[in-house]
Coordinates of C-alpha atoms and ligand atoms in Angstrom, one line a residue:
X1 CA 61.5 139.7 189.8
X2 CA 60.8 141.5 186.4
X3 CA 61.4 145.2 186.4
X4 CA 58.7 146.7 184.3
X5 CA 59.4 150.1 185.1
X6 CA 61.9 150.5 182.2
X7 CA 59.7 149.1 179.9
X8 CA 58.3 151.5 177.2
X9 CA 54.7 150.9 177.0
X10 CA 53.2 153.4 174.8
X11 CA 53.6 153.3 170.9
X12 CA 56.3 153.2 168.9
X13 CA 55.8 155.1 166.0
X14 CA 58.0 156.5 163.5
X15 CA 61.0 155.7 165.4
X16 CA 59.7 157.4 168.9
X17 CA 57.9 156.4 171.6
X18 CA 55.1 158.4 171.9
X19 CA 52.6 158.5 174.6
X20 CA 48.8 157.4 173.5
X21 CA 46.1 159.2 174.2
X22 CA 44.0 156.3 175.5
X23 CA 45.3 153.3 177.5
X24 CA 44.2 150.1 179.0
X25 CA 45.3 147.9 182.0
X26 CA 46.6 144.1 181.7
X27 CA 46.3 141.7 184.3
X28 CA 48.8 138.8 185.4
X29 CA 47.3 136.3 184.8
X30 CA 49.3 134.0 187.4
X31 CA 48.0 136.5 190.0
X32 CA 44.9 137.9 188.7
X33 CA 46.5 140.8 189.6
X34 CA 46.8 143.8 187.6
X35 CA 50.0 143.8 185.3
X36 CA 50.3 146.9 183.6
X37 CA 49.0 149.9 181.6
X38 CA 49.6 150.1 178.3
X39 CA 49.2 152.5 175.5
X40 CA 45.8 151.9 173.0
X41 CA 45.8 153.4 169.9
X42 CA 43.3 155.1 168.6
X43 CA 42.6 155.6 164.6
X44 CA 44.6 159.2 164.7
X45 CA 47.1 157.3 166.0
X46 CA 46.8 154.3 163.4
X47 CA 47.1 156.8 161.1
X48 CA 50.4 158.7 162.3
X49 CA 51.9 154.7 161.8
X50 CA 50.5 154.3 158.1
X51 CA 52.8 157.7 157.9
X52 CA 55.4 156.6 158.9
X53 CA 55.6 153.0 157.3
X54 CA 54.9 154.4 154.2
X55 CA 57.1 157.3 154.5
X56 CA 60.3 154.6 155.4
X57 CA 59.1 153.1 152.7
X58 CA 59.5 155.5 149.7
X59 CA 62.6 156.4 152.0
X60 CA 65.6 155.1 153.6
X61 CA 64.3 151.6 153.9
X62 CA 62.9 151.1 150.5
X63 CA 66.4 152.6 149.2
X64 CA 68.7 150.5 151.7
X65 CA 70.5 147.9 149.8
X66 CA 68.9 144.1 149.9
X67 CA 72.1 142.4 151.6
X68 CA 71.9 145.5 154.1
X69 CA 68.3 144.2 155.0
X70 CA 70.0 140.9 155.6
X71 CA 72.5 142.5 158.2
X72 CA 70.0 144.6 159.9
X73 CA 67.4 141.2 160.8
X74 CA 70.4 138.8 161.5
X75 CA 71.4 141.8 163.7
X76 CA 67.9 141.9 165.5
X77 CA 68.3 138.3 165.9
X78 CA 71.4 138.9 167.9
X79 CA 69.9 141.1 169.8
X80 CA 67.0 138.5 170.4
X81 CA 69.2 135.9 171.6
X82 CA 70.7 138.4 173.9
X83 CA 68.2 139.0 175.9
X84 CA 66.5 135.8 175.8
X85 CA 66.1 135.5 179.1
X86 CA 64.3 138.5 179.7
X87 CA 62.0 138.0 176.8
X88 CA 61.0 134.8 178.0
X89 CA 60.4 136.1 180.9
X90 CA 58.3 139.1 179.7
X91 CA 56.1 136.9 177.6
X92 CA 55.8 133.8 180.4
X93 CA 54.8 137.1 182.8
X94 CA 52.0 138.1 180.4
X95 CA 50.5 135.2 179.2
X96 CA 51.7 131.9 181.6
X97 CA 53.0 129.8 180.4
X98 CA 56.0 128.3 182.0
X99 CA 58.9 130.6 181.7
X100 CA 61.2 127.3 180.2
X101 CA 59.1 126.6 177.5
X102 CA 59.3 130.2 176.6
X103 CA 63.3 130.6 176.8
X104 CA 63.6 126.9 175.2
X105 CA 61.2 127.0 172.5
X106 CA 59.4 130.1 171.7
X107 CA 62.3 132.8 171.9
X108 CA 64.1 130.5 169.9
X109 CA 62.4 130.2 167.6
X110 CA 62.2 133.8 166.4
X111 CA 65.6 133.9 166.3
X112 CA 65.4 131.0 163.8
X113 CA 62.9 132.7 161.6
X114 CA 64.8 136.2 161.5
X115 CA 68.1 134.2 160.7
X116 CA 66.2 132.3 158.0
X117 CA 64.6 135.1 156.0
X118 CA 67.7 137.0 156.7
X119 CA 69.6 134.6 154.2
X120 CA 66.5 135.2 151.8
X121 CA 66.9 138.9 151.8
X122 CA 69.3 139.3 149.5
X123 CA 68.0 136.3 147.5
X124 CA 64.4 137.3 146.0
X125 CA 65.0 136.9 142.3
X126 CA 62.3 137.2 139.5
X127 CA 63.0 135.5 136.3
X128 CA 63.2 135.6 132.5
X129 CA 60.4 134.1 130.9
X130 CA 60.3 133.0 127.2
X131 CA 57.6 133.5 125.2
X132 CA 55.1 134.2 121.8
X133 CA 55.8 137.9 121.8
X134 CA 53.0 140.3 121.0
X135 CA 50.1 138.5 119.9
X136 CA 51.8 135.6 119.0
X137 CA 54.8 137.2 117.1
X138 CA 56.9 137.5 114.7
X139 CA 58.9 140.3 116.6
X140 CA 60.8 138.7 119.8
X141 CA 59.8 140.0 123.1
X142 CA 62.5 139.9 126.1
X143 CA 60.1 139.7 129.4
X144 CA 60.9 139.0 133.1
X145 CA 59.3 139.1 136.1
X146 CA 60.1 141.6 139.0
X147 CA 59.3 140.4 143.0
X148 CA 58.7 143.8 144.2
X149 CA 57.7 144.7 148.0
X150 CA 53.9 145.5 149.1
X151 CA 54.4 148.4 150.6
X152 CA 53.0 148.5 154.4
X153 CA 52.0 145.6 156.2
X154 CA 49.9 145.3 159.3
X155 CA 50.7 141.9 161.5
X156 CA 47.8 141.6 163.7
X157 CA 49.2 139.1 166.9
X158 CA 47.7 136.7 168.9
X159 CA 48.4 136.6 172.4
X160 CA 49.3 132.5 172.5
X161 CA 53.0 133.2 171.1
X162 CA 53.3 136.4 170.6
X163 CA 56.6 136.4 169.7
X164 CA 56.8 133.2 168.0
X165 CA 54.3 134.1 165.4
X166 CA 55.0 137.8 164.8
X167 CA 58.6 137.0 163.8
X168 CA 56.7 134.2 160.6
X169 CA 55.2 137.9 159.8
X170 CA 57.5 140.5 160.7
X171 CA 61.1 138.8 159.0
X172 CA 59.8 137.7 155.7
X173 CA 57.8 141.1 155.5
X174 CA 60.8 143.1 156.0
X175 CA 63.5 140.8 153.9
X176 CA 61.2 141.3 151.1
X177 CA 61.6 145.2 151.9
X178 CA 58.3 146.0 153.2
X179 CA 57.2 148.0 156.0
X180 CA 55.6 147.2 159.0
X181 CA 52.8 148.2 162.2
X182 CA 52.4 145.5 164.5
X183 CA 49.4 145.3 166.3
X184 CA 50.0 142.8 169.2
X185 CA 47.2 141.1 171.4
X186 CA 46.0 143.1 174.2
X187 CA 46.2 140.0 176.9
X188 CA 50.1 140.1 175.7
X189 CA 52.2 143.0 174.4
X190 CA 55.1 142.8 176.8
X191 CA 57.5 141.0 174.8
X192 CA 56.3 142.6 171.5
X193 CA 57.2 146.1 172.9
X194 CA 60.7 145.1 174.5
X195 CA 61.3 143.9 170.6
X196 CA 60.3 147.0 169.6
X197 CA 63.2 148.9 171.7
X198 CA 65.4 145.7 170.1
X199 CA 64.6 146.8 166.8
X200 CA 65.3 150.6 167.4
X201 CA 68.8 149.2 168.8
X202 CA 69.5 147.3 166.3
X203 CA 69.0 150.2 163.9
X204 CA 66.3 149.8 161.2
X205 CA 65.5 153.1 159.6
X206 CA 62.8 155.1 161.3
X207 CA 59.4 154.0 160.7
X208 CA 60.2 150.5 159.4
X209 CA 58.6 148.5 162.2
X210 CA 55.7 150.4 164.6
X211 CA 54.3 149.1 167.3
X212 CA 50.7 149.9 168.4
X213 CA 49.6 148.2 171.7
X214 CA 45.6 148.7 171.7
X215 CA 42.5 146.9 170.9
X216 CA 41.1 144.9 168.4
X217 CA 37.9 146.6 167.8
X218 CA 40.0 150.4 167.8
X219 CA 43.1 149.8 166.4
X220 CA 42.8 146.3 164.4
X221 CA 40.0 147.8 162.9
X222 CA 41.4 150.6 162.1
X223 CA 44.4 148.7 160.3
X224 CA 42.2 146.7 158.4
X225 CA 39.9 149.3 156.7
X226 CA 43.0 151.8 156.3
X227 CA 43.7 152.0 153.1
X228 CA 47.5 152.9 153.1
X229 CA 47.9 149.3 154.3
X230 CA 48.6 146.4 151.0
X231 CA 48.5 143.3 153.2
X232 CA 46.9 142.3 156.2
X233 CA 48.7 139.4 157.9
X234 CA 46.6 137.9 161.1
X235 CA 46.7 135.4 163.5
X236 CA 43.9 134.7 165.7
X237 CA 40.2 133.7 166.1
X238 CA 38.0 132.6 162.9
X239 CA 35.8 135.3 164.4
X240 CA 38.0 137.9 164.0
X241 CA 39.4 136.4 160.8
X242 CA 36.3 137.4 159.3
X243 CA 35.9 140.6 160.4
X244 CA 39.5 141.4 159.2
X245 CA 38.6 140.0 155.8
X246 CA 35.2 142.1 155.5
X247 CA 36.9 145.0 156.4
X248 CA 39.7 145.1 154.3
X249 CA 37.6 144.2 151.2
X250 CA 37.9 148.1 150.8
X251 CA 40.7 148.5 148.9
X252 CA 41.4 144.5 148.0
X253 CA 44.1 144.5 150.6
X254 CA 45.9 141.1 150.8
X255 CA 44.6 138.9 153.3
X256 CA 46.5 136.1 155.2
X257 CA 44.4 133.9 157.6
X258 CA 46.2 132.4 160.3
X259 CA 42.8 130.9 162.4
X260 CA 41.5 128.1 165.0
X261 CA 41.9 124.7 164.7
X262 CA 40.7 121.7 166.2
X263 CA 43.8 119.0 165.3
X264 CA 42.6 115.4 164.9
X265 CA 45.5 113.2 166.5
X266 CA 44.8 109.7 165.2
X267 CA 46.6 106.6 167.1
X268 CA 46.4 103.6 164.7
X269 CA 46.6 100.3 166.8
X270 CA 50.3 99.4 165.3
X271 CA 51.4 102.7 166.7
X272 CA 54.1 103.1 169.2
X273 CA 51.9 103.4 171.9
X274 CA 53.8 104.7 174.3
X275 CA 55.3 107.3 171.7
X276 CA 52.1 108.2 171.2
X277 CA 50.6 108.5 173.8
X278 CA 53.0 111.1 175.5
X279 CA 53.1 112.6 171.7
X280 CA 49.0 113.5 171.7
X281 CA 49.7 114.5 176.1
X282 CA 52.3 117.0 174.7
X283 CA 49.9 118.1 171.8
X284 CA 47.2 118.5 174.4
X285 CA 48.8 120.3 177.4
X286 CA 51.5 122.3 175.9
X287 CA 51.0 125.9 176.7
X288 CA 47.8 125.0 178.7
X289 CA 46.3 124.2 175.5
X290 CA 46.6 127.2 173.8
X291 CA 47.7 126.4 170.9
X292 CA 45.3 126.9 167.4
X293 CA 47.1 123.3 166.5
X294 CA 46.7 121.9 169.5
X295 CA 45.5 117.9 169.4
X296 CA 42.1 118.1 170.9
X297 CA 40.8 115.2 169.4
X298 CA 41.9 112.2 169.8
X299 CA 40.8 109.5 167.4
X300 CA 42.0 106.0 169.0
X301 CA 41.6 102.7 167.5
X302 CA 39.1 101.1 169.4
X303 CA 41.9 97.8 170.2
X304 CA 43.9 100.8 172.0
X305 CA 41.3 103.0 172.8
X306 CA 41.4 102.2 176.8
X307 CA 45.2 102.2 176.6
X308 CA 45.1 105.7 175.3
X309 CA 42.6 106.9 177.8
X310 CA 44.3 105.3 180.5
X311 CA 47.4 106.9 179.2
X312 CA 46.1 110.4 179.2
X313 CA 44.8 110.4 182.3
X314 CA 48.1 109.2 183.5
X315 CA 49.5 112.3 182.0
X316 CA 47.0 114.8 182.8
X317 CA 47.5 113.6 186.3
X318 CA 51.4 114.3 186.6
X319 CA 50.9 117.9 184.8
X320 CA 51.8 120.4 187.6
X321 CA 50.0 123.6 187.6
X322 CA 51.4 126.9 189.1
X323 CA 53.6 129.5 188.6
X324 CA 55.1 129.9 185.1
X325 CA 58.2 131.0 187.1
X326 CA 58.4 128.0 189.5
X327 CA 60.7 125.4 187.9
X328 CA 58.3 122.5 188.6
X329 CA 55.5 123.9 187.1
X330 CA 54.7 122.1 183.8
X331 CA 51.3 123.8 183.1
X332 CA 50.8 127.4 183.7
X333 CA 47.6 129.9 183.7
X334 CA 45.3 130.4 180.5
X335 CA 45.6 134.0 179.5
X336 CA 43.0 135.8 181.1
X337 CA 39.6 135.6 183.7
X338 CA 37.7 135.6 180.2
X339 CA 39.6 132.2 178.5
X340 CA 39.6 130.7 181.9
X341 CA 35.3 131.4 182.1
X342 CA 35.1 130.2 178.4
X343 CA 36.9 126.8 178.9
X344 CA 35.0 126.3 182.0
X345 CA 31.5 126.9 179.7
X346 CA 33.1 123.9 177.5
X347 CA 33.5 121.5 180.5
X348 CA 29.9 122.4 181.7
X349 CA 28.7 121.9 178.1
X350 CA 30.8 118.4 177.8
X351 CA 28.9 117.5 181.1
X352 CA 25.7 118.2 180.1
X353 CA 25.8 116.6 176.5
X354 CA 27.1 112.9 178.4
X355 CA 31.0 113.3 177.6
X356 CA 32.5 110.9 179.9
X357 CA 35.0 112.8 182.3
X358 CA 38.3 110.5 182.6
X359 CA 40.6 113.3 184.5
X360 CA 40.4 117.6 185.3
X361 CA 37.3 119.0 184.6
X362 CA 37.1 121.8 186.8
X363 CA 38.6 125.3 187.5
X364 CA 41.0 124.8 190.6
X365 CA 40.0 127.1 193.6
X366 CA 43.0 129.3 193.4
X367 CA 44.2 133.5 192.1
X368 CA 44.9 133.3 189.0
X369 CA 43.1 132.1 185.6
X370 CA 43.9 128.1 186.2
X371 CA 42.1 125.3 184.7
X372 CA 42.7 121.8 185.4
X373 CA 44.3 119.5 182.7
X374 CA 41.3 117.9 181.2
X375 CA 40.9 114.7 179.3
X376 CA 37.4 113.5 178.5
X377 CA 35.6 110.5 176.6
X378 CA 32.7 110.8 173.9
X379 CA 31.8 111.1 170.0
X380 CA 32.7 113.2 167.7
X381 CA 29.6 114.8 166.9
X382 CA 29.6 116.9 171.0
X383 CA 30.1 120.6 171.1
X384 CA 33.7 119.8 172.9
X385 CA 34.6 117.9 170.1
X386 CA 33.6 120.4 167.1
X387 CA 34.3 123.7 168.6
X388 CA 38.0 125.0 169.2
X389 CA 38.1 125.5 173.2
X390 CA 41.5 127.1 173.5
X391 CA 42.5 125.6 177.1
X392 CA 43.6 122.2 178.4
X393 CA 41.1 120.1 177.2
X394 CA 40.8 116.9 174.5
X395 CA 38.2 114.5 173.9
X396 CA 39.1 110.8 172.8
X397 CA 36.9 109.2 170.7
X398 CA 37.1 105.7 169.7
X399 CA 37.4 104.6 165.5
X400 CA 37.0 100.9 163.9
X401 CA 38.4 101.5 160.6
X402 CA 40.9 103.5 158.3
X403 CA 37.8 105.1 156.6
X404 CA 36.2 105.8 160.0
X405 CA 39.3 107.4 161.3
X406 CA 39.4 110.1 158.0
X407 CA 36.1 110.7 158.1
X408 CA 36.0 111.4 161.7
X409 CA 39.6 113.9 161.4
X410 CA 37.4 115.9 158.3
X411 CA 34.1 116.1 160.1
X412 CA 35.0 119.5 162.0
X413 CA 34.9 122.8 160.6
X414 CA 38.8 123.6 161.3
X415 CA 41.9 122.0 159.1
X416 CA 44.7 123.3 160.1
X417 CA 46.6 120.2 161.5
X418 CA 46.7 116.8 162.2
X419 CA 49.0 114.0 163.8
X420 CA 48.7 110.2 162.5
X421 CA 50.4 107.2 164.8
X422 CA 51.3 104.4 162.6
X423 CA 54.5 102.3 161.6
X424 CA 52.8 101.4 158.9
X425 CA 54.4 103.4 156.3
X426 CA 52.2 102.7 153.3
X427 CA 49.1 104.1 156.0
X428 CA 50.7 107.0 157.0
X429 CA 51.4 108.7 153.7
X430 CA 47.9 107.7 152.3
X431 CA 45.9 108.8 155.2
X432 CA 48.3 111.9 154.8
X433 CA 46.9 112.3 151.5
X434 CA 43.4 112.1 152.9
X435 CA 42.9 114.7 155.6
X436 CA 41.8 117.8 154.9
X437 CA 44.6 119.9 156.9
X438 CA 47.3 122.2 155.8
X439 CA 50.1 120.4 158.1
X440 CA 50.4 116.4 159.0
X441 CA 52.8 115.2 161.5
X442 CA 53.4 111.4 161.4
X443 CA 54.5 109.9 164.8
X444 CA 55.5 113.3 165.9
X445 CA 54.2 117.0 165.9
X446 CA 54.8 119.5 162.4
X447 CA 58.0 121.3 163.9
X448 CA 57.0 124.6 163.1
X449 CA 60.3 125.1 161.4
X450 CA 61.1 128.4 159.5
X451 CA 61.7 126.5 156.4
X452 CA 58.6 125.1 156.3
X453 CA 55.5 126.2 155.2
X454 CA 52.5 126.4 157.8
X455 CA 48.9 127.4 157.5
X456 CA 45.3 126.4 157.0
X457 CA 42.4 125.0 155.3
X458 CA 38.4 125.2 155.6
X459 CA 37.8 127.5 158.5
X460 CA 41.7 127.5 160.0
X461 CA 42.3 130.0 157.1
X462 CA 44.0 131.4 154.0
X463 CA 47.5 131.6 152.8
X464 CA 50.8 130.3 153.9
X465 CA 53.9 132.0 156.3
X466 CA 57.2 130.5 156.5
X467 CA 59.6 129.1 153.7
X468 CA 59.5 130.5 150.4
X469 CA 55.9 130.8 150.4
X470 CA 56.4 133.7 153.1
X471 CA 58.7 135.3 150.6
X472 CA 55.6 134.8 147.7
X473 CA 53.2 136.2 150.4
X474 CA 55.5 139.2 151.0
X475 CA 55.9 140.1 147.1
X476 CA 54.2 141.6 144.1
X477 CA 55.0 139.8 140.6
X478 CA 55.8 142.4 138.4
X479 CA 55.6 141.5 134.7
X480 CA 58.3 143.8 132.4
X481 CA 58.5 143.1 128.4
X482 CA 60.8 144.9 125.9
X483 CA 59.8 144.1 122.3
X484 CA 63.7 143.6 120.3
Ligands
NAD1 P1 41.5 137.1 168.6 O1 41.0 136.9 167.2 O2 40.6 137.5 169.7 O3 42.6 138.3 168.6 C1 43.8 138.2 167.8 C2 44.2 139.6 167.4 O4 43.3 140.2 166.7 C3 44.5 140.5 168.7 O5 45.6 141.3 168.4 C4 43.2 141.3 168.7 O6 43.4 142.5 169.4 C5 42.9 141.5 167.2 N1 41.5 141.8 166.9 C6 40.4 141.5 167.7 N2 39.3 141.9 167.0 C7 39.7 142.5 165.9 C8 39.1 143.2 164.8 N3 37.7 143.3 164.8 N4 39.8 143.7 163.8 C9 41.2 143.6 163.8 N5 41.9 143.0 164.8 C10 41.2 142.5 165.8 O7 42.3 135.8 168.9 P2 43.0 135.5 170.3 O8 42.0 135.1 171.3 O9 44.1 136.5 170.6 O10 43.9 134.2 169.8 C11 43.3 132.9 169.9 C12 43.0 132.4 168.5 O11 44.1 132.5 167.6 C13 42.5 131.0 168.5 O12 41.4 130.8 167.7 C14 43.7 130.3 167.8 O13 43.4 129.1 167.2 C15 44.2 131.3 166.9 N6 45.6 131.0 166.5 C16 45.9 130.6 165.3 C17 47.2 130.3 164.9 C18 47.5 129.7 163.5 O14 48.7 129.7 163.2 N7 46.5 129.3 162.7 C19 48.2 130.4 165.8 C20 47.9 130.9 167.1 C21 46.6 131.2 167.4

């Protein structure tokens, strides 16, 4: 059993825990039960954290030597890997999903990303540029570039992987030398405020990481109109998304758009089938379909289309829902009463618009927020297929042509991923060419790898994290000429 009682759970500001004035309950969502309360910032309190960050800032962290930055994240990742267990517990606890993912996958991969841009801290150069000199000469001009910090940045969490996705923000902020207030989901703080007391132990200056448990419409809003704050990094809804980018229009903070999706996985009829197959299962059910890549839509060639559905519903069958903490469970809880009621809506809506149900399709009648792994059959053009659900649920839909397979994976509002099944080499990297997405897995899922860029297009969002492009995002250019 997980002993919360040690857990800190107000905010963690300045170096402190401090109590919040205001709090709110969570709710365990294996259970239904109630979890926790947890401090909620309020805009006083938002403000006390721009303080701070900005105060570590000018100060001992802006001062501390770019190699020491290094030291002080590879240290945090120590830490990390530590306590893996009981982060993966915390987070599984919180969210549901099952506790092996978490300790295999997720936790591990925020050790990766601090270990990555802990190698880059020490390694952000600007360069010498030649050129005409002023107005086009004659006297030589010696200019170079300077990648300079921000300043303070706000990383505003989901609660699908919380720790997963606030390490793409949090490392590469910090080994560019910026400051930072995290802001994590309300449905899943847990493990983001055991990291917190991680990063106090680990020893970053006071102030250089806060933590504000609270909500989005108090405290996210209040980090996105503040104007101490240079860059806004969020991951979440394209709802929200907008919001965040109307109200931080203010004072032209930085914007980076982590958002839905609704991932196009296309099975070409010289794929692997059986690869396949359990490739678009795994892109469907993993983390009960929470997941903004997840591969809701599957495009099947219509010579294999009865294969795949046959195959899905093989695999939605043998998912075994339950406790995240039960070794045999391979599908745990959605997050909360209100995801669980929203995916339910979807099914209802799939129903009533003649989407053909091949497996699931109900909310089992049990505590807790479950919903049954769902595949369904149908066009393209239905609500469940345009709309990002957020749950255990994909729609297969069946394509006669290369051309018919593209235009089907662009005709959605999202683009942040897709998957293409093909030995055909030549197919594979020109239909790569063709989709309008910002990652393409080919006969395999994007491996969300700290080396490699990830992000999205059309509605999925703006800007890049991970790889050097998280260092770009994390800097200033800084243009410095001395005429000779
Ligand atoms: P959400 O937008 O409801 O909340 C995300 C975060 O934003 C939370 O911390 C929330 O408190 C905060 N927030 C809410 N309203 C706010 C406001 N007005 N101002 C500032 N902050 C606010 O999203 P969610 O339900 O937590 O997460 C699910 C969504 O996240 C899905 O749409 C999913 O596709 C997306 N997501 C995207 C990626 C990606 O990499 N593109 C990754 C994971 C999840």
């Amino acid at each position: 059993m997980i002993d919360l009682s040690t857990l800190n759970t107000g905010l963690f500001v300045g170096g402190e825990w401090r109590a919040a004035a205001e709090s709110f309950t969570t709710f365990n969502p294996a259970t239904g039960q109630p979890l926790a309360e947890l401090g909620s910032a309020n805009a006083v309190e938002v403000d006390a954290a721009v303080d701070a960050a900005t105060a570590a800032f000018r100060g001992e962290w802006g001062a501390l030597a770019p190699s020491r930055k290094g030291q002080l994240l590879n240290k945090l990742a120590d830490l990390v890997e530590r306590d893996l267990d009981q982060l993966a517990a915390l987070e599984s606890l919180d969210m549901g999903r099952p506790v092996g993912a978490s300790a295999a996958l997720m936790i591990p991969n925020l050790i990766g990303t601090l270990r990555y841009y802990a190698g880059w801290a020490d390694k952000i150069n600007g360069e010498l540029i030649s050129n005409d000199g002023y107005m086009g000469g004659p006297a030589p001009t010696h200019a170079y570039t300077r990648r300079e910090p921000l300043g303070v940045v706000a990383a505003i969490v989901p609660w699908n992987a919380p720790l997963m996705i606030l390490g793409w923000k949090l490392a590469p902020a910090l080994a560019c030398g910026n400051t930072v207030i995290i802001k994590p989901a309300e449905d899943a703080s847990l493990s983001i405020l055991r990291l917190a007391e991680l990063i106090a132990e680990a020893g970053f200056p006071a102030g250089t990481v806060n933590v504000l448990p609270g909500l989005g419409k108090v405290a996210g809003e209040a980090l996105a109109v503040h104007p101490g704050i240079k860059k806004i990094s969020f991951t979440g809804s394209t709802e929200t998304g907008r919001a965040i980018l109307r109200n931080s229009a203010g004072n032209f903070k930085r914007t980076a758009l982590e958002l839905g999706g609704k991932a196009p996985q296309i099975i070409f009829d010289d794929a692997n089938l059986e690869a396949a197959i359990q490739g678009a299962a795994m892109g469907l059910f993993f983390n009960q379909g929470e997941v903004c890549a997840a591969g809701t839509r599957i495009l099947a060639h219509r010579s294999v289309y009865d294969s795949v559905l046959g195959g899905l519903k093989g695999a939605a069958e043998a998912q075994v829902i339950g406790d995240p903490f039960d070794s045999a469970t391979t599908m745990g809880p959605l997050v909360s009463a209100r995801q669980r009621d929203r995916v339910v809506e979807y099914l209802k809506k799939g129903a009533d618009e003649g989407a053909e149900l091949i497996a699931g399709g109900s909310a089992p009648d049990r505590p807790g927020y479950f919903v049954e792994p769902t595949v369904l059959a149908g066009d393209n053009s239905m609500t469940v297929a345009q709309e990002e659900i957020f749950g255990p649920v994909g729609i297969v839909v069946p394509f006669d042509s290369d051309d018919e397979a593209v235009a089907l994976a662009n005709d959605n509002q999202y683009g942040l991923s897709a998957t293409v099944w093909t030995n055909n080499v030549s197919r594979a990297h020109t239909i790569s060419g063709q989709i309008e997405a910002g990652a393409i897995g080919v006969n395999g899922w994007s491996p969300l790898a700290p080396q490699l860029p990830w992000g999205g297009v059309k509605a999925s969002g703006v800007g890049r994290e991970l790889g050097y492009e998280g260092i770009l995002a994390y800097t200033e250019t800084k243009t410095v000429t001395v005429v000779l």
